Amino acid sequence: MSAVDAVVIGAGPAGLATAQQLRAAGLKPIIFDRADAVGAVWRRHYDRLHLHTPRSLSGLPGAPMPAKYGRYPSRAQFVEYLESYAQKFDLKPEFGVDVRTVRRAGDGWRVEAGARSIDATSVVIATGWADFPNSPQWPGMETFAGPVLHSSVYRNAAPFSGQRVLVVGFGNSGAEIALDLCESGVAATLAVRSPVRVLPRDLFGLPILGFSVAQRFLPARVADAINAPIIRLAIGPLEPLGFKVAAKGPMRMIEEDGRVPVLDIGALAKIRAGKIAVRGGVARFGPHSVTFEDGRSEPFDAVVLATGFKPDLRGLLPDVKGVLDALGRPLVSDHATAEPGLYFVGAIASPTGQLRQIAIGAARVAAAAARRLRARRG
Ligand SMILES: Cc1cc2nc3c(=O)[nH]c(=O)nc-3n(C[C@H](O)[C@H](O)[C@H](O)COP(=O)(O)OP(=O)(O)OC[C@H]3O[C@@H](n4cnc5c(N)ncnc54)[C@H](O)[C@@H]3O)c2cc1C
């Protein structure tokens, strides 16, 4: 069996960007996605979603997003962009193909994709994390009478009209879903267990991400120290609103813990106005109520778990050692890994935005795969 140049797994932003860069480097990648269209995950995100990162810093290599999309493109515009990106560069992913395993085969890789077995010189894993929702369990949860859904299946507030909804978790999805519910007249409460960091999406009329990009060569600790007074002024005190503030600044939080701070687009104002309630962590569920860690119980009709994702790639890479941590997360993304010819793109949080990081990682990984192919061909 002759080896293909590269297999790219995933036709989201990371897979498309890497395939485009591989093509630009002269390789002929095959792209697989288990879904039926490019950007499948973005097609199912909640309706009101806009990019939190500005258009100018979120484009994929070789094709900026059109200016008509405005500063923060909508979900639908981003899907349209991914479609036009694939078309422009003639990237033709094979859809409906679930890649089950990637294993070493000689000095290349064997990919079990649907009913096929393909040998490849390089494999790029761009599978994102959307297929790994983290849904914690609490005592009594099975007795709760209403729906308990993960944020990844929340679409809009319509099914919750007239209800009391608890949103568990205050990341970007939790903050925006609580805001969405509140703006639709639904009584929303946030359960927030961990200390938080919140940044304004815009500062002095400019996207905050632009400041992060300007400071990207500063040590995280130094950037945090410089920014702290300005952010405090822009955001206001969080403790009176019921939050605990993380000891680490936003840059350190991303760099050291891979946790992205909340970019506020309006939830804080609603909390300050008493329109969204904030409680501590969840302790247990009753049939019609939730008890918080401080012992207070409140009635709820539905619960949205904005509790993030826990990607675990051990199933995809059953025999490969040295590239995943104990939980199955890539140790290295957007660079060459310990295994020649095996790469991950898009698997790390970045202080300058994940889409921007994906564009950088795609170029780097494609260059490494091209060098490898040249070396193999002599
Ligand atoms: C709600 C939300 C909003 C976000 N907003 C922003 C933002 O504004 N700015 C920003 O920079 N980042 C943002 N991100 C983070 C990140 O940029 C996106 O999650 C982005 O879609 C990641 O791209 P990806 O290609 O790595 O993964 P995905 O978009 O998740 O694509 C992965 C693809 O791989 C396919 N796949 C997975 N496993 C297999 C398999 N075994 N076989 C075949 N196919 C497979 C999936 O079907 C999917 O199509 C956001 C994330 C979320 C959840």
CSV table of C-alpha atoms and ligand atoms in Angstrom, one decimal:
chain,number,residue,atom,x,y,z
A,1,MET,CA,0.0,0.0,0.0
A,2,SER,CA,1.5,3.4,-0.9
A,3,ALA,CA,1.3,6.1,1.7
A,4,VAL,CA,-0.6,9.3,1.2
A,5,ASP,CA,1.2,12.5,2.1
A,6,ALA,CA,-1.0,13.4,5.0
A,7,VAL,CA,-4.3,12.6,6.6
A,8,VAL,CA,-6.1,15.5,8.4
A,9,ILE,CA,-8.7,14.4,10.9
A,10,GLY,CA,-11.4,17.1,11.3
A,11,ALA,CA,-12.9,19.8,9.0
A,12,GLY,CA,-13.3,22.5,11.5
A,13,PRO,CA,-11.2,25.6,11.5
A,14,ALA,CA,-8.0,23.7,12.5
A,15,GLY,CA,-8.4,20.9,10.0
A,16,LEU,CA,-9.2,23.3,7.1
A,17,ALA,CA,-6.4,25.7,8.0
A,18,THR,CA,-3.9,22.9,8.2
A,19,ALA,CA,-5.1,21.3,5.0
A,20,GLN,CA,-4.8,24.6,3.2
A,21,GLN,CA,-1.2,25.1,4.5
A,22,LEU,CA,-0.3,21.5,3.5
A,23,ARG,CA,-1.6,22.1,0.0
A,24,ALA,CA,0.4,25.4,-0.2
A,25,ALA,CA,3.5,23.4,0.7
A,26,GLY,CA,2.9,21.0,-2.2
A,27,LEU,CA,1.3,18.1,-0.2
A,28,LYS,CA,-1.9,16.3,-1.1
A,29,PRO,CA,-3.7,15.8,2.2
A,30,ILE,CA,-6.9,13.7,2.6
A,31,ILE,CA,-9.3,15.3,5.0
A,32,PHE,CA,-11.9,13.3,7.0
A,33,ASP,CA,-14.7,14.5,9.1
A,34,ARG,CA,-17.4,12.3,10.8
A,35,ALA,CA,-19.9,15.1,10.3
A,36,ASP,CA,-21.6,16.0,7.0
A,37,ALA,CA,-20.3,19.6,6.4
A,38,VAL,CA,-17.3,21.8,7.2
A,39,GLY,CA,-17.5,23.7,10.5
A,40,ALA,CA,-20.0,21.1,11.9
A,41,VAL,CA,-19.5,22.3,15.5
A,42,TRP,CA,-20.2,25.9,14.6
A,43,ARG,CA,-23.4,24.9,12.9
A,44,ARG,CA,-24.7,23.6,16.2
A,45,HIS,CA,-23.5,26.3,18.6
A,46,TYR,CA,-26.2,28.5,20.3
A,47,ASP,CA,-28.1,30.9,18.0
A,48,ARG,CA,-26.9,34.2,19.3
A,49,LEU,CA,-23.2,33.3,19.3
A,50,HIS,CA,-20.8,35.8,17.7
A,51,LEU,CA,-17.0,35.4,17.7
A,52,HIS,CA,-15.6,36.8,21.0
A,53,THR,CA,-12.3,37.5,19.1
A,54,PRO,CA,-12.3,40.1,16.4
A,55,ARG,CA,-12.6,39.2,12.7
A,56,SER,CA,-9.2,40.8,12.0
A,57,LEU,CA,-7.5,38.3,14.4
A,58,SER,CA,-9.6,35.2,13.7
A,59,GLY,CA,-9.1,34.5,10.0
A,60,LEU,CA,-7.5,31.3,8.7
A,61,PRO,CA,-4.3,31.4,6.6
A,62,GLY,CA,-4.6,32.8,3.1
A,63,ALA,CA,-8.1,34.3,3.3
A,64,PRO,CA,-9.1,37.0,5.7
A,65,MET,CA,-12.8,37.2,6.7
A,66,PRO,CA,-14.7,39.8,4.7
A,67,ALA,CA,-15.0,43.3,6.2
A,68,LYS,CA,-18.8,43.2,5.8
A,69,TYR,CA,-18.9,40.7,8.7
A,70,GLY,CA,-18.1,43.5,11.1
A,71,ARG,CA,-15.8,43.4,14.1
A,72,TYR,CA,-17.3,40.3,15.7
A,73,PRO,CA,-18.8,37.9,13.0
A,74,SER,CA,-21.9,36.0,13.8
A,75,ARG,CA,-22.0,32.2,14.0
A,76,ALA,CA,-23.7,32.0,10.6
A,77,GLN,CA,-21.1,34.3,9.1
A,78,PHE,CA,-18.3,32.2,10.5
A,79,VAL,CA,-19.9,29.0,9.0
A,80,GLU,CA,-20.3,30.8,5.7
A,81,TYR,CA,-16.6,31.8,5.9
A,82,LEU,CA,-15.5,28.2,6.5
A,83,GLU,CA,-17.6,27.0,3.6
A,84,SER,CA,-16.1,29.7,1.3
A,85,TYR,CA,-12.6,28.9,2.6
A,86,ALA,CA,-12.9,25.2,1.7
A,87,GLN,CA,-14.2,26.2,-1.7
A,88,LYS,CA,-11.6,28.8,-2.4
A,89,PHE,CA,-8.7,26.4,-1.7
A,90,ASP,CA,-10.5,23.4,-3.2
A,91,LEU,CA,-10.4,21.5,0.0
A,92,LYS,CA,-12.7,18.6,-0.4
A,93,PRO,CA,-13.1,16.8,3.0
A,94,GLU,CA,-14.6,13.4,2.9
A,95,PHE,CA,-17.7,13.6,5.1
A,96,GLY,CA,-19.4,11.0,7.2
A,97,VAL,CA,-16.0,9.3,7.8
A,98,ASP,CA,-15.3,8.5,11.4
A,99,VAL,CA,-11.6,8.0,12.1
A,100,ARG,CA,-11.5,5.3,14.7
A,101,THR,CA,-7.7,4.8,15.3
A,102,VAL,CA,-4.3,6.1,14.3
A,103,ARG,CA,-1.5,3.6,14.8
A,104,ARG,CA,2.2,3.6,13.9
A,105,ALA,CA,3.0,1.5,10.8
A,106,GLY,CA,6.7,1.3,10.0
A,107,ASP,CA,7.9,4.9,9.9
A,108,GLY,CA,4.5,6.2,8.9
A,109,TRP,CA,1.0,5.9,10.2
A,110,ARG,CA,-2.1,3.7,9.6
A,111,VAL,CA,-5.4,5.4,9.9
A,112,GLU,CA,-8.6,3.4,10.3
A,113,ALA,CA,-11.2,5.7,8.7
A,114,GLY,CA,-14.7,4.3,8.2
A,115,ALA,CA,-14.3,1.0,6.4
A,116,ARG,CA,-10.9,2.0,5.0
A,117,SER,CA,-7.3,1.5,6.2
A,118,ILE,CA,-5.0,4.2,4.9
A,119,ASP,CA,-1.2,4.6,5.3
A,120,ALA,CA,0.0,8.1,5.6
A,121,THR,CA,3.4,9.8,6.0
A,122,SER,CA,1.9,12.3,8.5
A,123,VAL,CA,-1.3,12.6,10.4
A,124,VAL,CA,-2.8,15.8,11.7
A,125,ILE,CA,-5.4,15.5,14.5
A,126,ALA,CA,-7.6,18.5,14.4
A,127,THR,CA,-10.6,17.0,16.1
A,128,GLY,CA,-11.4,19.8,18.6
A,129,TRP,CA,-13.1,19.0,21.9
A,130,ALA,CA,-16.8,19.4,21.1
A,131,ASP,CA,-17.4,15.6,21.1
A,132,PHE,CA,-16.3,15.5,24.8
A,133,PRO,CA,-18.8,17.5,26.9
A,134,ASN,CA,-18.0,17.4,30.6
A,135,SER,CA,-21.1,16.7,32.5
A,136,PRO,CA,-20.4,16.4,36.2
A,137,GLN,CA,-22.7,14.4,38.5
A,138,TRP,CA,-24.1,15.6,41.8
A,139,PRO,CA,-26.0,13.6,44.4
A,140,GLY,CA,-29.8,13.5,43.7
A,141,MET,CA,-29.3,14.6,40.1
A,142,GLU,CA,-31.2,11.6,38.8
A,143,THR,CA,-34.3,12.7,40.8
A,144,PHE,CA,-34.4,16.2,39.2
A,145,ALA,CA,-37.7,16.5,37.4
A,146,GLY,CA,-36.7,19.0,34.7
A,147,PRO,CA,-34.2,18.9,31.9
A,148,VAL,CA,-30.4,19.0,32.6
A,149,LEU,CA,-28.6,19.7,29.4
A,150,HIS,CA,-25.0,20.5,28.5
A,151,SER,CA,-24.3,24.0,27.0
A,152,SER,CA,-23.2,22.3,23.8
A,153,VAL,CA,-26.9,21.4,23.1
A,154,TYR,CA,-28.4,24.7,24.2
A,155,ARG,CA,-29.7,26.7,21.2
A,156,ASN,CA,-31.8,29.5,22.6
A,157,ALA,CA,-34.1,30.6,25.4
A,158,ALA,CA,-37.4,29.6,23.8
A,159,PRO,CA,-37.9,26.2,25.5
A,160,PHE,CA,-37.3,27.8,28.9
A,161,SER,CA,-40.0,30.5,28.7
A,162,GLY,CA,-41.5,31.1,32.1
A,163,GLN,CA,-39.0,28.8,33.8
A,164,ARG,CA,-36.3,29.2,36.4
A,165,VAL,CA,-33.0,28.1,34.9
A,166,LEU,CA,-29.8,27.4,36.7
A,167,VAL,CA,-26.6,27.8,34.6
A,168,VAL,CA,-23.7,25.9,36.1
A,169,GLY,CA,-20.3,27.4,35.3
A,170,PHE,CA,-19.1,30.9,34.4
A,171,GLY,CA,-16.9,30.5,31.4
A,172,ASN,CA,-17.7,32.2,28.2
A,173,SER,CA,-20.6,29.9,27.3
A,174,GLY,CA,-22.1,30.0,30.8
A,175,ALA,CA,-21.9,33.8,30.9
A,176,GLU,CA,-23.5,34.2,27.4
A,177,ILE,CA,-26.2,31.6,28.0
A,178,ALA,CA,-27.2,33.3,31.3
A,179,LEU,CA,-27.3,36.6,29.4
A,180,ASP,CA,-29.3,35.0,26.6
A,181,LEU,CA,-31.9,33.6,29.0
A,182,CYS,CA,-32.1,36.9,30.9
A,183,GLU,CA,-32.6,39.0,27.8
A,184,SER,CA,-35.4,36.7,26.8
A,185,GLY,CA,-37.1,37.2,30.1
A,186,VAL,CA,-36.2,33.9,31.6
A,187,ALA,CA,-35.1,33.9,35.3
A,188,ALA,CA,-31.5,32.9,35.2
A,189,THR,CA,-29.1,32.0,38.1
A,190,LEU,CA,-25.4,31.2,37.7
A,191,ALA,CA,-23.8,28.6,40.0
A,192,VAL,CA,-20.1,29.6,40.2
A,193,ARG,CA,-17.8,27.3,42.2
A,194,SER,CA,-14.3,28.3,41.1
A,195,PRO,CA,-12.6,31.7,41.2
A,196,VAL,CA,-13.0,33.7,38.0
A,197,ARG,CA,-11.2,36.2,35.8
A,198,VAL,CA,-13.3,38.5,33.7
A,199,LEU,CA,-12.1,40.9,31.0
A,200,PRO,CA,-14.1,43.4,28.9
A,201,ARG,CA,-14.3,42.3,25.3
A,202,ASP,CA,-13.4,45.8,24.3
A,203,LEU,CA,-11.2,48.3,26.0
A,204,PHE,CA,-11.0,52.0,25.0
A,205,GLY,CA,-13.2,51.1,22.1
A,206,LEU,CA,-10.8,48.4,20.8
A,207,PRO,CA,-10.8,44.6,21.0
A,208,ILE,CA,-9.0,43.5,24.2
A,209,LEU,CA,-7.4,40.8,22.2
A,210,GLY,CA,-5.4,43.4,20.3
A,211,PHE,CA,-3.7,44.4,23.6
A,212,SER,CA,-2.9,40.7,24.3
A,213,VAL,CA,-1.3,40.4,20.9
A,214,ALA,CA,0.8,43.5,21.5
A,215,GLN,CA,1.9,42.1,24.8
A,216,ARG,CA,2.5,38.5,23.6
A,217,PHE,CA,6.3,38.6,24.2
A,218,LEU,CA,6.0,39.8,27.8
A,219,PRO,CA,6.1,37.1,30.5
A,220,ALA,CA,2.5,36.4,31.6
A,221,ARG,CA,3.2,37.6,35.1
A,222,VAL,CA,4.5,40.9,33.9
A,223,ALA,CA,1.6,41.5,31.5
A,224,ASP,CA,-0.9,40.6,34.2
A,225,ALA,CA,0.7,43.1,36.6
A,226,ILE,CA,0.7,45.9,34.0
A,227,ASN,CA,-3.0,45.2,33.0
A,228,ALA,CA,-4.5,44.7,36.5
A,229,PRO,CA,-5.4,48.3,37.4
A,230,ILE,CA,-6.9,49.0,34.0
A,231,ILE,CA,-9.0,45.8,34.0
A,232,ARG,CA,-10.1,46.5,37.6
A,233,LEU,CA,-11.3,49.9,36.5
A,234,ALA,CA,-13.0,48.6,33.4
A,235,ILE,CA,-14.7,45.6,35.0
A,236,GLY,CA,-15.4,46.9,38.5
A,237,PRO,CA,-15.1,44.8,41.7
A,238,LEU,CA,-16.3,41.3,41.3
A,239,GLU,CA,-16.5,40.1,44.9
A,240,PRO,CA,-19.7,42.2,45.7
A,241,LEU,CA,-21.4,40.4,42.9
A,242,GLY,CA,-20.8,37.0,44.5
A,243,PHE,CA,-17.6,35.9,42.7
A,244,LYS,CA,-14.3,34.8,44.0
A,245,VAL,CA,-11.5,36.3,42.0
A,246,ALA,CA,-8.7,34.0,40.8
A,247,ALA,CA,-5.3,34.6,42.3
A,248,LYS,CA,-3.6,34.3,38.9
A,249,GLY,CA,-4.1,37.0,36.4
A,250,PRO,CA,-5.8,36.2,33.0
A,251,MET,CA,-2.5,35.6,31.1
A,252,ARG,CA,-1.1,33.2,33.7
A,253,MET,CA,-4.4,31.5,33.9
A,254,ILE,CA,-4.3,30.7,30.2
A,255,GLU,CA,-0.6,29.9,30.1
A,256,GLU,CA,-0.4,27.8,33.2
A,257,ASP,CA,-3.9,26.2,33.5
A,258,GLY,CA,-5.2,26.4,29.9
A,259,ARG,CA,-8.3,28.3,31.3
A,260,VAL,CA,-9.6,31.1,29.2
A,261,PRO,CA,-11.0,34.2,31.1
A,262,VAL,CA,-14.5,35.4,30.5
A,263,LEU,CA,-14.7,38.1,27.9
A,264,ASP,CA,-17.7,40.0,29.1
A,265,ILE,CA,-20.4,41.0,26.6
A,266,GLY,CA,-23.1,42.1,29.0
A,267,ALA,CA,-23.6,39.4,31.7
A,268,LEU,CA,-21.9,41.5,34.4
A,269,ALA,CA,-24.2,44.5,33.9
A,270,LYS,CA,-27.2,42.1,34.3
A,271,ILE,CA,-25.7,40.7,37.4
A,272,ARG,CA,-25.0,44.1,38.8
A,273,ALA,CA,-28.6,45.1,38.0
A,274,GLY,CA,-29.9,42.1,39.9
A,275,LYS,CA,-31.3,40.5,36.8
A,276,ILE,CA,-29.0,37.4,36.9
A,277,ALA,CA,-28.4,35.9,40.3
A,278,VAL,CA,-25.0,34.4,41.3
A,279,ARG,CA,-24.6,31.5,43.7
A,280,GLY,CA,-21.7,29.3,44.7
A,281,GLY,CA,-21.0,25.7,43.6
A,282,VAL,CA,-23.8,23.1,43.4
A,283,ALA,CA,-23.9,20.6,46.3
A,284,ARG,CA,-26.9,18.4,45.4
A,285,PHE,CA,-30.1,18.2,43.5
A,286,GLY,CA,-33.7,17.6,44.7
A,287,PRO,CA,-36.7,16.8,42.4
A,288,HIS,CA,-37.5,20.5,41.9
A,289,SER,CA,-34.5,22.3,43.6
A,290,VAL,CA,-30.8,22.7,43.8
A,291,THR,CA,-28.9,23.0,47.0
A,292,PHE,CA,-25.7,25.1,46.8
A,293,GLU,CA,-22.5,24.6,48.8
A,294,ASP,CA,-23.5,27.3,51.3
A,295,GLY,CA,-26.6,25.1,52.2
A,296,ARG,CA,-29.1,27.4,50.5
A,297,SER,CA,-31.7,25.5,48.4
A,298,GLU,CA,-33.7,27.2,45.6
A,299,PRO,CA,-36.3,25.9,43.1
A,300,PHE,CA,-35.4,25.4,39.5
A,301,ASP,CA,-37.2,24.0,36.4
A,302,ALA,CA,-34.1,23.4,34.2
A,303,VAL,CA,-30.3,23.3,34.5
A,304,VAL,CA,-27.8,24.1,31.8
A,305,LEU,CA,-24.3,22.6,32.4
A,306,ALA,CA,-21.8,25.1,31.1
A,307,THR,CA,-19.1,23.0,32.5
A,308,GLY,CA,-16.8,22.8,29.6
A,309,PHE,CA,-15.2,19.8,27.8
A,310,LYS,CA,-12.7,17.1,28.6
A,311,PRO,CA,-11.1,15.9,25.4
A,312,ASP,CA,-9.7,12.4,25.7
A,313,LEU,CA,-7.8,11.0,22.6
A,314,ARG,CA,-6.6,7.7,24.1
A,315,GLY,CA,-9.2,5.8,22.1
A,316,LEU,CA,-8.1,7.4,18.8
A,317,LEU,CA,-4.4,6.7,19.6
A,318,PRO,CA,-4.5,3.4,21.5
A,319,ASP,CA,-0.9,2.4,21.1
A,320,VAL,CA,0.9,5.8,20.8
A,321,LYS,CA,3.0,6.7,23.7
A,322,GLY,CA,4.5,10.1,24.7
A,323,VAL,CA,2.0,12.4,23.0
A,324,LEU,CA,-0.9,12.5,25.5
A,325,ASP,CA,-1.1,13.2,29.2
A,326,ALA,CA,-2.7,10.9,31.7
A,327,LEU,CA,-6.2,12.2,30.8
A,328,GLY,CA,-5.7,11.8,27.0
A,329,ARG,CA,-5.0,15.5,26.2
A,330,PRO,CA,-2.3,16.3,23.8
A,331,LEU,CA,1.0,17.3,25.5
A,332,VAL,CA,2.1,19.4,22.6
A,333,SER,CA,-0.2,21.1,20.0
A,334,ASP,CA,0.7,23.2,17.0
A,335,HIS,CA,4.3,21.9,17.0
A,336,ALA,CA,6.1,18.7,16.2
A,337,THR,CA,5.3,16.1,18.8
A,338,ALA,CA,7.5,13.3,20.3
A,339,GLU,CA,6.2,11.1,17.5
A,340,PRO,CA,7.6,12.0,14.1
A,341,GLY,CA,4.7,12.6,11.6
A,342,LEU,CA,2.0,12.9,14.2
A,343,TYR,CA,0.6,16.4,14.9
A,344,PHE,CA,-2.2,18.1,16.8
A,345,VAL,CA,-3.6,21.5,15.8
A,346,GLY,CA,-5.9,23.6,17.9
A,347,ALA,CA,-5.5,21.8,21.1
A,348,ILE,CA,-4.2,24.6,23.3
A,349,ALA,CA,-5.7,27.7,24.7
A,350,SER,CA,-4.0,30.9,23.7
A,351,PRO,CA,-4.0,34.4,25.3
A,352,THR,CA,-4.2,35.8,21.8
A,353,GLY,CA,-7.3,33.8,20.7
A,354,GLN,CA,-7.6,30.2,19.7
A,355,LEU,CA,-8.5,30.9,16.1
A,356,ARG,CA,-5.4,33.1,15.7
A,357,GLN,CA,-3.4,30.3,17.4
A,358,ILE,CA,-4.9,27.8,15.0
A,359,ALA,CA,-3.7,29.8,12.0
A,360,ILE,CA,-0.2,29.9,13.5
A,361,GLY,CA,-0.2,26.2,14.4
A,362,ALA,CA,-1.5,25.1,11.0
A,363,ALA,CA,1.4,26.9,9.2
A,364,ARG,CA,4.0,25.4,11.6
A,365,VAL,CA,2.6,21.9,11.4
A,366,ALA,CA,2.3,22.0,7.6
A,367,ALA,CA,5.9,23.1,7.4
A,368,ALA,CA,7.0,20.2,9.6
A,369,ALA,CA,5.0,17.7,7.6
A,370,ALA,CA,6.5,19.0,4.3
A,371,ARG,CA,10.0,18.7,5.7
A,372,ARG,CA,9.3,15.2,6.8
A,373,LEU,CA,8.0,14.2,3.3
A,374,ARG,CA,11.0,15.7,1.6
A,375,ALA,CA,13.3,13.9,3.9
A,376,ARG,CA,11.6,10.6,3.3
A,377,ARG,CA,11.7,11.1,-0.5
A,378,GLY,CA,15.3,11.9,-0.2
B,1,LIG,C1,-19.1,28.3,22.0
B,1,LIG,C2,-17.7,28.5,21.6
B,1,LIG,C3,-17.3,29.8,21.1
B,1,LIG,C4,-16.0,30.0,20.6
B,1,LIG,N1,-15.6,31.2,20.2
B,1,LIG,C5,-14.3,31.5,19.8
B,1,LIG,C6,-14.0,32.7,19.3
B,1,LIG,O1,-14.7,33.7,19.3
B,1,LIG,N2,-12.6,32.9,19.0
B,1,LIG,C7,-11.7,31.9,19.1
B,1,LIG,O2,-10.6,32.2,18.7
B,1,LIG,N3,-12.1,30.7,19.5
B,1,LIG,C8,-13.3,30.4,19.9
B,1,LIG,N4,-13.7,29.2,20.3
B,1,LIG,C9,-12.6,28.2,20.4
B,1,LIG,C10,-12.2,27.5,19.1
B,1,LIG,O3,-11.7,28.4,18.2
B,1,LIG,C11,-13.3,26.7,18.4
B,1,LIG,O4,-13.8,25.7,19.3
B,1,LIG,C12,-12.9,26.1,17.1
B,1,LIG,O5,-14.1,25.6,16.5
B,1,LIG,C13,-11.9,25.0,17.3
B,1,LIG,O6,-11.6,24.5,16.0
B,1,LIG,P1,-11.2,23.0,15.7
B,1,LIG,O7,-11.1,22.8,14.2
B,1,LIG,O8,-10.0,22.7,16.5
B,1,LIG,O9,-12.3,22.1,16.3
B,1,LIG,P2,-13.9,21.9,15.9
B,1,LIG,O10,-14.4,23.1,15.3
B,1,LIG,O11,-14.5,21.3,17.1
B,1,LIG,O12,-13.8,20.8,14.7
B,1,LIG,C14,-13.4,19.5,14.9
B,1,LIG,C15,-14.0,18.6,13.8
B,1,LIG,O13,-13.4,17.3,13.9
B,1,LIG,C16,-14.4,16.3,13.6
B,1,LIG,N5,-14.0,15.1,14.3
B,1,LIG,C17,-13.8,14.9,15.6
B,1,LIG,N6,-13.4,13.6,15.8
B,1,LIG,C18,-13.4,13.0,14.6
B,1,LIG,C19,-13.0,11.7,14.2
B,1,LIG,N7,-12.6,10.7,15.1
B,1,LIG,N8,-13.2,11.3,12.9
B,1,LIG,C20,-13.6,12.3,12.0
B,1,LIG,N9,-13.9,13.5,12.4
B,1,LIG,C21,-13.8,13.9,13.6
B,1,LIG,C22,-15.7,16.9,14.2
B,1,LIG,O14,-16.8,16.4,13.6
B,1,LIG,C23,-15.5,18.4,13.9
B,1,LIG,O15,-16.1,18.8,12.7
B,1,LIG,C24,-15.0,28.9,20.7
B,1,LIG,C25,-15.4,27.7,21.2
B,1,LIG,C26,-16.7,27.5,21.6
B,1,LIG,C27,-17.1,26.1,22.2
